[in-house]
XYZ file of C-alpha atoms in Angstrom:
190
model
C 0.363 0.102 -0.129
C 1.719 3.460 -0.269
C 1.659 6.014 2.173
C -0.668 8.667 -0.185
C -3.264 5.718 -0.050
C -2.786 6.224 3.729
C -3.113 9.571 3.821
C -6.488 10.053 6.358
C -8.442 13.721 3.861
C -9.723 16.312 6.450
C -7.774 17.860 9.736
C -4.493 18.344 9.743
C -3.063 15.991 7.323
C -4.859 18.419 4.388
C -4.381 21.471 6.258
C -0.129 20.042 6.089
C -1.126 18.223 2.623
C -2.318 21.967 1.234
C 0.188 24.287 2.945
C 3.059 20.776 1.155
C 1.887 21.929 -2.081
C 1.969 24.977 -2.330
C 4.816 25.522 -1.174
C 6.400 23.146 -3.574
C 4.094 25.253 -6.347
C 5.100 28.055 -5.342
C 9.237 27.407 -4.774
C 8.927 26.092 -8.696
C 7.199 29.878 -9.603
C 9.705 31.327 -8.322
C 13.314 28.973 -8.175
C 12.485 26.246 -10.442
C 12.315 22.645 -10.649
C 15.923 21.481 -9.860
C 16.160 23.856 -6.756
C 14.184 22.252 -5.014
C 14.359 20.161 -1.682
C 12.579 18.633 0.793
C 14.543 20.973 3.572
C 13.289 24.455 1.872
C 9.338 23.042 1.084
C 9.184 22.338 4.854
C 10.569 25.623 5.809
C 8.510 26.666 3.406
C 5.298 24.708 4.523
C 6.083 25.799 8.203
C 6.157 21.705 8.716
C 9.221 19.576 9.383
C 11.327 17.613 7.106
C 11.168 14.416 8.425
C 6.943 15.233 8.601
C 7.236 14.882 4.608
C 9.618 12.305 4.210
C 7.073 10.320 6.237
C 4.037 11.582 4.009
C 5.370 10.987 0.479
C 8.894 9.133 1.104
C 11.174 11.568 -1.202
C 11.248 14.534 -3.708
C 10.097 12.229 -6.137
C 6.947 11.518 -4.432
C 5.638 15.191 -3.476
C 6.148 16.105 -6.761
C 4.254 12.964 -8.448
C 1.651 13.874 -5.702
C 1.495 17.654 -6.537
C 1.467 16.521 -10.026
C -1.894 14.475 -9.788
C -3.710 17.231 -7.358
C -2.635 19.895 -10.522
C -3.741 17.745 -13.132
C -7.064 16.459 -11.930
C -10.127 19.457 -13.534
C -12.005 22.173 -11.302
C -15.006 21.263 -13.036
C -17.149 19.811 -15.096
C -16.988 20.027 -19.141
C -18.604 23.204 -21.128
C -21.928 22.222 -21.651
C -22.063 23.476 -25.975
C -24.741 21.785 -27.052
C -24.925 18.535 -28.147
C -22.069 15.380 -28.577
C -20.071 16.423 -30.533
C -19.689 20.166 -29.572
C -18.240 18.748 -26.076
C -16.184 16.775 -27.151
C -14.722 18.489 -29.475
C -14.282 21.441 -26.896
C -13.001 18.761 -23.934
C -10.552 17.241 -25.971
C -8.750 20.166 -27.688
C -8.896 22.001 -24.384
C -7.470 18.294 -22.342
C -5.226 18.816 -25.757
C -3.903 22.123 -24.095
C -3.668 21.775 -20.515
C -1.374 18.484 -21.671
C 0.488 19.789 -24.147
C 1.969 22.826 -22.710
C 5.351 22.513 -20.504
C 3.643 23.042 -17.170
C 1.567 20.015 -18.476
C 4.298 17.769 -19.897
C 6.177 18.089 -16.265
C 3.064 17.246 -14.534
C 3.014 14.338 -16.425
C 6.175 13.197 -16.936
C 6.138 13.368 -12.219
C 3.154 12.015 -12.057
C 4.408 8.869 -14.125
C 7.903 9.527 -12.617
C 6.922 9.100 -8.667
C 4.745 6.089 -8.985
C 5.790 3.476 -10.138
C 3.329 1.001 -9.400
C 0.751 2.994 -11.161
C -1.147 4.189 -8.669
C -1.337 7.760 -10.306
C -1.241 7.320 -14.330
C -4.692 5.321 -12.872
C -6.158 8.315 -10.533
C -4.993 10.293 -13.686
C -6.923 8.189 -16.151
C -9.717 7.992 -13.910
C -9.932 11.757 -14.218
C -10.155 12.184 -18.250
C -12.578 8.997 -17.673
C -15.279 11.434 -14.935
C -15.053 13.811 -18.062
C -15.991 11.813 -20.415
C -19.134 10.731 -18.281
C -20.205 13.200 -17.382
C -19.958 14.521 -21.433
C -21.639 11.093 -22.773
C -24.202 11.386 -19.733
C -25.932 15.022 -20.658
C -25.566 14.046 -24.416
C -28.004 10.402 -23.873
C -29.885 13.029 -21.725
C -30.710 14.663 -24.687
C -32.141 11.619 -26.386
C -27.748 11.029 -28.570
C -26.570 7.789 -28.975
C -23.365 8.127 -26.926
C -19.976 5.547 -27.296
C -19.072 4.342 -23.855
C -16.467 5.598 -21.676
C -13.557 3.220 -23.455
C -14.022 3.986 -26.530
C -13.853 7.969 -26.654
C -10.517 7.039 -24.085
C -8.987 5.008 -26.623
C -10.128 6.961 -29.530
C -9.542 10.365 -27.622
C -7.540 10.193 -24.422
C -5.075 7.522 -26.149
C -3.670 8.946 -29.003
C -3.426 12.376 -28.409
C -1.676 10.734 -24.911
C 0.688 9.326 -26.612
C 1.904 12.213 -29.213
C 2.150 14.591 -26.316
C 4.375 12.302 -24.450
C 6.539 11.198 -28.564
C 5.257 13.548 -30.910
C 4.315 16.257 -30.056
C 4.571 18.384 -33.281
C 1.392 18.834 -35.028
C -0.537 18.775 -31.623
C -3.766 21.546 -32.797
C -7.377 22.213 -32.244
C -7.696 20.386 -35.877
C -6.550 17.151 -34.825
C -8.441 17.252 -31.568
C -12.009 17.812 -33.125
C -10.332 15.074 -35.616
C -10.154 13.310 -32.250
C -13.383 13.432 -31.310
C -14.973 13.501 -34.156
C -13.478 9.611 -35.316
C -14.618 8.875 -31.931
C -18.309 10.023 -31.652
C -18.477 8.740 -36.376
C -22.086 6.043 -36.096
C -22.714 6.929 -32.879
C -25.742 9.726 -34.445
C -22.885 12.804 -34.085
C -24.513 15.828 -36.209
C -21.154 17.208 -38.085
């Protein structure tokens, strides 16, 4: 069981996590990631270095945890009124955020600090939850919809591959094409 799985939400634990995460983000912005140290983060967060070591283990695990929290969507996807428009909007925003230098760094940190794959699963769940919202809205409007796995396979998987290994050509048109291909045959209008 990973350390992160043992953390209780709320109370002191949540306050420590928020203070440490805030300290990491601020110090990264001020000094850059290569300059970060756990004692520096602890001092900024108002905790002892042993608190950070106990909870996160090492700097890479801490950076990984901060990255996963940053990758969590803050709001549901925008509702544009139909499945294809909703999926296009979501795919374009997802691509822009993940393909940015900051997004790519967060993806790398999320994966590097978590050899057992829990963070990859959490990040995948975030995308799946967002897609499920888009699909549920379309189904409520009476549209035919694919399942979440189909959209993950046809939109998120190729996009993440390109973001990580072949970032050239990542445009809004690419995100729109993936969205269109994902819903073809499911009643999409365009």
